[in-house]
Tab-separated table of N, CA and C in Angstrom:
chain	number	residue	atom	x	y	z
A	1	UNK	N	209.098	286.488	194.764
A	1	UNK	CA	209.439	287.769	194.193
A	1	UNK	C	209.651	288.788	195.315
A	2	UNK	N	210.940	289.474	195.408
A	2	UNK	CA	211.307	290.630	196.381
A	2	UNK	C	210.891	291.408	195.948
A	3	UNK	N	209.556	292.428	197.025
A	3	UNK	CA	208.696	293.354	196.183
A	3	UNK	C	208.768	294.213	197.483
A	4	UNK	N	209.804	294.012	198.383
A	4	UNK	CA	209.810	295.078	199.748
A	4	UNK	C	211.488	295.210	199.721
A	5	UNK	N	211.362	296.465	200.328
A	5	UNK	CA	213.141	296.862	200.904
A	5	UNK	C	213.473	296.148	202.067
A	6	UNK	N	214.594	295.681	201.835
A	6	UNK	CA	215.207	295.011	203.652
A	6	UNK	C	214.729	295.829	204.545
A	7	UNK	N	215.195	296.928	204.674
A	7	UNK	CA	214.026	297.982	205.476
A	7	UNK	C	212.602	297.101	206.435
A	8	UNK	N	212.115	297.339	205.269
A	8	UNK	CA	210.538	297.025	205.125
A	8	UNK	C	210.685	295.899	205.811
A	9	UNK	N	211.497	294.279	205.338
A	9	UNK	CA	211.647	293.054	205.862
A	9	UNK	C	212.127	292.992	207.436
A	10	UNK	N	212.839	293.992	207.567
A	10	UNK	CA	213.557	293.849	208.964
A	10	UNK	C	212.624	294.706	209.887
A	11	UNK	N	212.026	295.604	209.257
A	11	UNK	CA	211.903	296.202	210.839
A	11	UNK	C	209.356	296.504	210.348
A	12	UNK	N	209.321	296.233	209.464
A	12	UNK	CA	207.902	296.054	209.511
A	12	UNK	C	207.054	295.287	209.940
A	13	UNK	N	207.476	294.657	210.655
A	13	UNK	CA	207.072	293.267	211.460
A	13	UNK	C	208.037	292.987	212.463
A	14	UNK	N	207.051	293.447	213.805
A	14	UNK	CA	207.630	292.745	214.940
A	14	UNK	C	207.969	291.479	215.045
A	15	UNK	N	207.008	290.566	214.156
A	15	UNK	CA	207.249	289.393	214.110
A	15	UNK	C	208.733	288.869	213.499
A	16	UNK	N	208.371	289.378	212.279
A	16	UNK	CA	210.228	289.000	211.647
A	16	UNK	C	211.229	289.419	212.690
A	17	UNK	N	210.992	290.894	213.255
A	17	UNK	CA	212.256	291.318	213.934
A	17	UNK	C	212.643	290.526	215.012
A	18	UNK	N	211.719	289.888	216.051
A	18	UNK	CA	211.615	289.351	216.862
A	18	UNK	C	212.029	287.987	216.631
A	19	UNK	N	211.297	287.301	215.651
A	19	UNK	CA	212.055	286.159	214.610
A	19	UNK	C	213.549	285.989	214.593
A	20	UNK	N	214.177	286.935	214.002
A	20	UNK	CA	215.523	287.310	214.049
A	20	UNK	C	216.735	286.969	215.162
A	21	UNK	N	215.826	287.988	216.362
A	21	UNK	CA	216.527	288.338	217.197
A	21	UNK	C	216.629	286.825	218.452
A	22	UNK	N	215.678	285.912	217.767
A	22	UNK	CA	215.792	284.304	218.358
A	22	UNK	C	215.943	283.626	217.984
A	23	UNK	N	216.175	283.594	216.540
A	23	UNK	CA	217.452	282.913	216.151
A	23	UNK	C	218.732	283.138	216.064
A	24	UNK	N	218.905	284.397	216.588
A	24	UNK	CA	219.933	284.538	217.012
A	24	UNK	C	220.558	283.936	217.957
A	25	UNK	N	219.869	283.627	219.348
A	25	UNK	CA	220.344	282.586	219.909
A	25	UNK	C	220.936	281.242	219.478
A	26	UNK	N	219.987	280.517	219.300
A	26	UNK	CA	219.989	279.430	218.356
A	26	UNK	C	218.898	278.910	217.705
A	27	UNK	N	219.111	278.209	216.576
A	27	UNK	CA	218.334	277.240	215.798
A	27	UNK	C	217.274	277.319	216.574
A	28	UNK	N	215.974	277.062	215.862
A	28	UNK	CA	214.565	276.920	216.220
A	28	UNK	C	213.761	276.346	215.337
A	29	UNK	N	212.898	275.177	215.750
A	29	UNK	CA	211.680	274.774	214.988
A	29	UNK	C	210.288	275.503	214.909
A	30	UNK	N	209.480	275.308	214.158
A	30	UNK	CA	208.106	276.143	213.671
A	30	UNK	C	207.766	276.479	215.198
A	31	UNK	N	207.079	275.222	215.581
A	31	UNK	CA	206.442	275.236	217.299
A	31	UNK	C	207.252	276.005	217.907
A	32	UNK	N	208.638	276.144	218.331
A	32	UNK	CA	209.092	276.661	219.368
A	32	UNK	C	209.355	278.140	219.183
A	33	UNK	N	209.667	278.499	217.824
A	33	UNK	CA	209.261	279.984	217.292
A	33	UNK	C	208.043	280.550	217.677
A	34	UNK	N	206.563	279.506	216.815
A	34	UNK	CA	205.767	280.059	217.691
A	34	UNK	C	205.190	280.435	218.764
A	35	UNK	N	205.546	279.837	219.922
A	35	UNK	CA	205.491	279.444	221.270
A	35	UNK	C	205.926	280.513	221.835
A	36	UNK	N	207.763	281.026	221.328
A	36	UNK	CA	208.339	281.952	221.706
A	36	UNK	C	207.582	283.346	221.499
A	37	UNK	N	206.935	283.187	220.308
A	37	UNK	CA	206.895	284.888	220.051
A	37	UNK	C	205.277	284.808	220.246
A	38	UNK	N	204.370	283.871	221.106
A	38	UNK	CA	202.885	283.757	220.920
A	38	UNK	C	202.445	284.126	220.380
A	39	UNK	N	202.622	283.742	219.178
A	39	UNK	CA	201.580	283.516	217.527
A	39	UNK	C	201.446	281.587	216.959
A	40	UNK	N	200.368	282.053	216.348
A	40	UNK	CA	200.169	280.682	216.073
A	40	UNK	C	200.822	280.571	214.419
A	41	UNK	N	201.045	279.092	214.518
A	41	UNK	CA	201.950	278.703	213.403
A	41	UNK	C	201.644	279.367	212.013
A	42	UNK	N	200.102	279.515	211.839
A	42	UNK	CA	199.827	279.768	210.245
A	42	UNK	C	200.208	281.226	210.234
A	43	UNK	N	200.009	281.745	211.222
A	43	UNK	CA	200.384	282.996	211.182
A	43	UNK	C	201.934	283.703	211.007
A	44	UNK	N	202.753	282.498	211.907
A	44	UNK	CA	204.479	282.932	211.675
A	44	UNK	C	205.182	282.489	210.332
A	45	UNK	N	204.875	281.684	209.892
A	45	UNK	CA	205.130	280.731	208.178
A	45	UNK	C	204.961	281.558	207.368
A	46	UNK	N	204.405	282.848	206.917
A	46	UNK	CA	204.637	283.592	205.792
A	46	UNK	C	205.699	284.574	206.055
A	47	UNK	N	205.696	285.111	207.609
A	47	UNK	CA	206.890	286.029	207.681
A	47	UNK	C	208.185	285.050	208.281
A	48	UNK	N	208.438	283.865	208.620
A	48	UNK	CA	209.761	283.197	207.843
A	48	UNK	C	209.804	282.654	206.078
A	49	UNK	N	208.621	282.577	205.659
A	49	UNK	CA	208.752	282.651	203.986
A	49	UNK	C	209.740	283.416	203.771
A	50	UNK	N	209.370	284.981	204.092
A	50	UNK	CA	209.348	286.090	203.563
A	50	UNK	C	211.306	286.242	203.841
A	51	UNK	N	211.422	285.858	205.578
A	51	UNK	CA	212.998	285.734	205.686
A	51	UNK	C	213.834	285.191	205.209
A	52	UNK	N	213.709	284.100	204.345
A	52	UNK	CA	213.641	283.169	203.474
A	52	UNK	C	214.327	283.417	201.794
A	53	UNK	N	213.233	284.193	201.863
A	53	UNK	CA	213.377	284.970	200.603
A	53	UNK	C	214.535	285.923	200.394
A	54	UNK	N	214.406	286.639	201.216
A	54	UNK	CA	215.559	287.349	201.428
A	54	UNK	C	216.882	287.298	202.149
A	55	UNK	N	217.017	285.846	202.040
A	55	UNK	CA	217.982	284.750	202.703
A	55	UNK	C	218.544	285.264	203.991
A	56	UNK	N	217.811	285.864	205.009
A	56	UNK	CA	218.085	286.156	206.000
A	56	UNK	C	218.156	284.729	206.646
A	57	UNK	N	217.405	283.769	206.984
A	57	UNK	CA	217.436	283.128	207.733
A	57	UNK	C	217.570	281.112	206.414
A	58	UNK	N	217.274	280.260	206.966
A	58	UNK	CA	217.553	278.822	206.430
A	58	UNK	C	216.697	278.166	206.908
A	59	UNK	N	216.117	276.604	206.187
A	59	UNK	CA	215.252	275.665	207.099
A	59	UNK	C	215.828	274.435	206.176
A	60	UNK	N	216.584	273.954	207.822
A	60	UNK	CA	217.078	272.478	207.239
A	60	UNK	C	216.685	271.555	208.153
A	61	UNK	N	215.804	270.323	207.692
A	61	UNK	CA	215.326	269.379	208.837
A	61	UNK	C	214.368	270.000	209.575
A	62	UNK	N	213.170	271.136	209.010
A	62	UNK	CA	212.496	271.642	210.065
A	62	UNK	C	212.815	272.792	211.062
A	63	UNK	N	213.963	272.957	210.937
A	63	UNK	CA	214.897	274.047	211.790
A	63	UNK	C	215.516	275.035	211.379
A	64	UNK	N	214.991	276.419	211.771
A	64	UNK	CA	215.504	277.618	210.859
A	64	UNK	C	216.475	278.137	211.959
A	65	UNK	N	217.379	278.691	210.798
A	65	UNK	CA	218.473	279.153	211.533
A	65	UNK	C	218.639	280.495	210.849
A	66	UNK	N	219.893	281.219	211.010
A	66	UNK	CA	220.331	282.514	210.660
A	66	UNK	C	221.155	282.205	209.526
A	67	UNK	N	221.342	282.827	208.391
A	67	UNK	CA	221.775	282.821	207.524
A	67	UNK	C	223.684	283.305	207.508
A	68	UNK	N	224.522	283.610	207.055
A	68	UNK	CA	225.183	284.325	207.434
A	68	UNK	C	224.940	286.295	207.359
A	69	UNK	N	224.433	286.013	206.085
A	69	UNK	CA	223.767	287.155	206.226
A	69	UNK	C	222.966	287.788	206.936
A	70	UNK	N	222.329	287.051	207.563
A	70	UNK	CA	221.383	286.902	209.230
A	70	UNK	C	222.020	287.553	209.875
A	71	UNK	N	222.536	286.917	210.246
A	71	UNK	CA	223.284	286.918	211.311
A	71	UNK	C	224.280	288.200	211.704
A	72	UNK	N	224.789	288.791	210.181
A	72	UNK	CA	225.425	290.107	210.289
A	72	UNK	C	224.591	291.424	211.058
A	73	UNK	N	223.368	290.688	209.823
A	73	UNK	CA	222.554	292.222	210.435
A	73	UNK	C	221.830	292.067	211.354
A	74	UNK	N	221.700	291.040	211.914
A	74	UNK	CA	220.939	290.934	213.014
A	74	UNK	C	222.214	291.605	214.030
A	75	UNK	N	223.211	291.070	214.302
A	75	UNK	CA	224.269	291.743	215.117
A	75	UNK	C	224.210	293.105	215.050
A	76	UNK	N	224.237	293.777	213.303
A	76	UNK	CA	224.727	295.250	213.327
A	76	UNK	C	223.296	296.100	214.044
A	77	UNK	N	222.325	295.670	213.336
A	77	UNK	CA	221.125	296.049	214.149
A	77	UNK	C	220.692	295.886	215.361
A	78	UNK	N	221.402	294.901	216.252
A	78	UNK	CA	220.634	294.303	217.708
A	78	UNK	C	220.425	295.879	218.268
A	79	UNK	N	221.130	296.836	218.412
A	79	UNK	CA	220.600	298.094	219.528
A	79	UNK	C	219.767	298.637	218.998
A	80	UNK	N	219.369	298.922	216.968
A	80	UNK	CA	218.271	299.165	216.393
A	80	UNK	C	217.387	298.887	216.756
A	81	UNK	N	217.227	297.533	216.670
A	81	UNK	CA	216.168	296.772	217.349
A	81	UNK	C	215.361	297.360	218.685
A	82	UNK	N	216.898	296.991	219.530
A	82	UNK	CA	216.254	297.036	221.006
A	82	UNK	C	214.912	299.192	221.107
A	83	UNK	N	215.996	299.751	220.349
A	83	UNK	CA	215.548	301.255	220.489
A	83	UNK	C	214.280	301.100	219.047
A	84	UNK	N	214.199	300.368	218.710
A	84	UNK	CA	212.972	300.282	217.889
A	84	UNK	C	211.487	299.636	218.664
A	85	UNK	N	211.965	298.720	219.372
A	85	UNK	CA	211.095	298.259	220.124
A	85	UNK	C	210.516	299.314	221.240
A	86	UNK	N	211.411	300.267	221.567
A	86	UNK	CA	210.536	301.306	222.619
A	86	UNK	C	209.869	302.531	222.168
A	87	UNK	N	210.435	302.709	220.420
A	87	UNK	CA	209.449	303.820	219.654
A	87	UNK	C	208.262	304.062	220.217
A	88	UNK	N	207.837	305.166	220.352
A	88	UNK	CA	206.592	305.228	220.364
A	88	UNK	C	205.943	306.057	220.163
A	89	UNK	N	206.701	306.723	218.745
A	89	UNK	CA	205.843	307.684	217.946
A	89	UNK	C	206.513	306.975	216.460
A	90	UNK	N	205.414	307.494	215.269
A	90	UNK	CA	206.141	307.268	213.917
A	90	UNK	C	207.362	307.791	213.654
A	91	UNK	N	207.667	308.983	213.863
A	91	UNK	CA	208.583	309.966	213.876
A	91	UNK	C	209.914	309.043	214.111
A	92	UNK	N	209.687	308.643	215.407
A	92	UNK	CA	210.643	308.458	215.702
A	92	UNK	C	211.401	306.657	215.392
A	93	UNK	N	210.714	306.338	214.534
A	93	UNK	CA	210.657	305.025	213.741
A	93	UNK	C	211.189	305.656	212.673
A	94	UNK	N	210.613	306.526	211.933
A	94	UNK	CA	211.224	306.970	210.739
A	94	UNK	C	212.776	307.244	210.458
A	95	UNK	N	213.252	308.174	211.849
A	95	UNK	CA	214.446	308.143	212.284
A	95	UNK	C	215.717	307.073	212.810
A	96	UNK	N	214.936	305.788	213.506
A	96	UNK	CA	215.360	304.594	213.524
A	96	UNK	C	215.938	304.139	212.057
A	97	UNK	N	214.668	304.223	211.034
A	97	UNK	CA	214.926	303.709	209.609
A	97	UNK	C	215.883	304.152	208.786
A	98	UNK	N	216.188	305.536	208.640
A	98	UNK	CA	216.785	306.242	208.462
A	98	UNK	C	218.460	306.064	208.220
A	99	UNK	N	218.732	305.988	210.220
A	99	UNK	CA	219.486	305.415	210.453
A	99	UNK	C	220.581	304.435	210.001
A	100	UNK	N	219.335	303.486	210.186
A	100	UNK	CA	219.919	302.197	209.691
A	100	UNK	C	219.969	301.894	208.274
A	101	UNK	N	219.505	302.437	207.412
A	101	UNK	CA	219.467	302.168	205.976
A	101	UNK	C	220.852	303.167	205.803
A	102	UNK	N	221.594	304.316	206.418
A	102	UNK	CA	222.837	304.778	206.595
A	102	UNK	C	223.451	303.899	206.994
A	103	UNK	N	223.339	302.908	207.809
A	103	UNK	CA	224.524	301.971	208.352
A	103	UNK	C	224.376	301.063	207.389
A	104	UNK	N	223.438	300.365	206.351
A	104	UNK	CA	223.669	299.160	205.712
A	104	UNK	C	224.257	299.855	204.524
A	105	UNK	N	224.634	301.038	204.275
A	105	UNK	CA	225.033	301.389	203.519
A	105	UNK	C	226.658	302.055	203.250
A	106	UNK	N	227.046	301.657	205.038
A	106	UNK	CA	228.530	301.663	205.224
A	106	UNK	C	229.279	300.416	205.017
Protein backbone atom coordinates (compact mmCIF):
# COMPACT_ATOMS: atom_id res chain seq x y z
CA UNK A 1 0.00 0.00 0.00
CA UNK A 2 1.43 3.60 -1.20
CA UNK A 3 0.93 5.55 2.00
CA UNK A 4 3.99 8.19 1.21
CA UNK A 5 4.50 10.88 -1.64
CA UNK A 6 7.37 10.17 -4.19
CA UNK A 7 8.68 13.10 -2.39
CA UNK A 8 8.82 11.32 0.77
CA UNK A 9 10.21 7.95 -1.29
CA UNK A 10 12.93 9.78 -3.06
CA UNK A 11 14.45 12.03 -0.95
CA UNK A 12 13.51 10.70 2.94
CA UNK A 13 16.02 8.26 3.00
CA UNK A 14 19.48 8.61 2.21
CA UNK A 15 19.35 5.16 1.80
CA UNK A 16 16.76 4.96 -1.10
CA UNK A 17 18.38 8.10 -2.59
CA UNK A 18 21.68 6.69 -2.55
CA UNK A 19 20.05 3.29 -3.66
CA UNK A 20 18.99 5.06 -6.73
CA UNK A 21 21.78 6.92 -7.57
CA UNK A 22 23.76 3.16 -7.87
CA UNK A 23 21.73 1.76 -9.74
CA UNK A 24 22.05 4.05 -11.78
CA UNK A 25 25.22 2.89 -12.76
CA UNK A 26 24.34 -0.52 -13.12
CA UNK A 27 22.40 -3.51 -11.95
CA UNK A 28 23.19 -4.59 -8.39
CA UNK A 29 22.64 -7.55 -6.07
CA UNK A 30 21.39 -7.34 -2.22
CA UNK A 31 25.25 -7.83 -0.96
CA UNK A 32 26.78 -5.44 -3.26
CA UNK A 33 24.10 -2.67 -2.54
CA UNK A 34 24.77 -3.32 0.85
CA UNK A 35 28.41 -3.22 0.84
CA UNK A 36 28.11 -0.10 -1.33
CA UNK A 37 26.05 2.02 0.83
CA UNK A 38 27.46 0.21 4.42
CA UNK A 39 24.29 -1.02 5.75
CA UNK A 40 23.54 -4.34 6.49
CA UNK A 41 21.16 -6.37 4.38
CA UNK A 42 18.04 -6.49 6.81
CA UNK A 43 18.29 -3.10 7.01
CA UNK A 44 18.44 -2.12 3.01
CA UNK A 45 15.39 -4.79 1.97
CA UNK A 46 12.55 -2.68 3.23
CA UNK A 47 13.74 0.55 1.56
CA UNK A 48 14.20 -1.45 -1.91
CA UNK A 49 10.62 -3.00 -0.92
CA UNK A 50 9.49 0.32 -0.66
CA UNK A 51 11.33 1.26 -4.36
CA UNK A 52 9.60 -1.49 -5.52
CA UNK A 53 6.47 -0.43 -4.73
CA UNK A 54 6.64 2.50 -6.30
CA UNK A 55 8.18 0.85 -9.32
CA UNK A 56 11.12 2.89 -9.20
CA UNK A 57 13.46 0.22 -9.37
CA UNK A 58 13.00 -4.12 -10.47
CA UNK A 59 14.45 -7.51 -9.03
CA UNK A 60 15.05 -10.10 -11.57
CA UNK A 61 17.36 -13.11 -10.68
CA UNK A 62 18.36 -11.36 -7.44
CA UNK A 63 19.38 -8.16 -9.25
CA UNK A 64 17.73 -4.82 -8.94
CA UNK A 65 17.85 -2.54 -11.47
CA UNK A 66 16.19 0.90 -12.43
CA UNK A 67 12.94 0.88 -13.64
CA UNK A 68 12.28 3.07 -16.58
CA UNK A 69 10.67 5.19 -14.48
CA UNK A 70 13.86 5.02 -12.34
CA UNK A 71 15.73 5.90 -14.25
CA UNK A 72 13.94 9.22 -15.52
CA UNK A 73 13.92 10.60 -12.23
CA UNK A 74 16.82 9.54 -11.07
CA UNK A 75 18.44 11.51 -14.18
CA UNK A 76 15.98 14.58 -13.71
CA UNK A 77 16.93 14.68 -10.05
CA UNK A 78 20.79 13.64 -10.13
CA UNK A 79 21.84 17.62 -9.24
CA UNK A 80 18.77 17.45 -6.61
CA UNK A 81 20.34 14.89 -5.19
CA UNK A 82 23.86 15.92 -5.34
CA UNK A 83 22.60 19.67 -3.62
CA UNK A 84 20.46 17.61 -1.26
CA UNK A 85 23.20 15.72 -0.01
CA UNK A 86 25.10 19.01 1.18
CA UNK A 87 21.81 20.53 2.95
CA UNK A 88 22.47 21.36 6.03
CA UNK A 89 19.70 23.03 7.44
CA UNK A 90 15.81 21.87 7.20
CA UNK A 91 15.05 24.99 5.48
CA UNK A 92 16.95 24.40 3.05
CA UNK A 93 15.69 20.73 2.28
CA UNK A 94 12.34 22.09 2.31
CA UNK A 95 13.35 24.27 -0.59
CA UNK A 96 15.17 21.36 -2.38
CA UNK A 97 11.55 19.61 -2.03
CA UNK A 98 9.78 22.21 -3.18
CA UNK A 99 11.66 22.45 -6.07
CA UNK A 100 11.49 19.33 -7.24
CA UNK A 101 7.91 18.43 -6.67
CA UNK A 102 7.73 21.81 -9.33
CA UNK A 103 9.84 19.90 -11.71
CA UNK A 104 7.87 16.48 -11.46
CA UNK A 105 5.18 18.46 -12.17
CA UNK A 106 6.50 19.87 -15.55
Amino acid sequence: MKNKSLMEVLFESEVRTESLILLKEKSKDMRTLSTQLGVQEQTLSPHLKLLQDYHLIGNHSDTYELTTIGMLLVEKFASLIDILDKAESRETMQVIQVTAKCLLQE
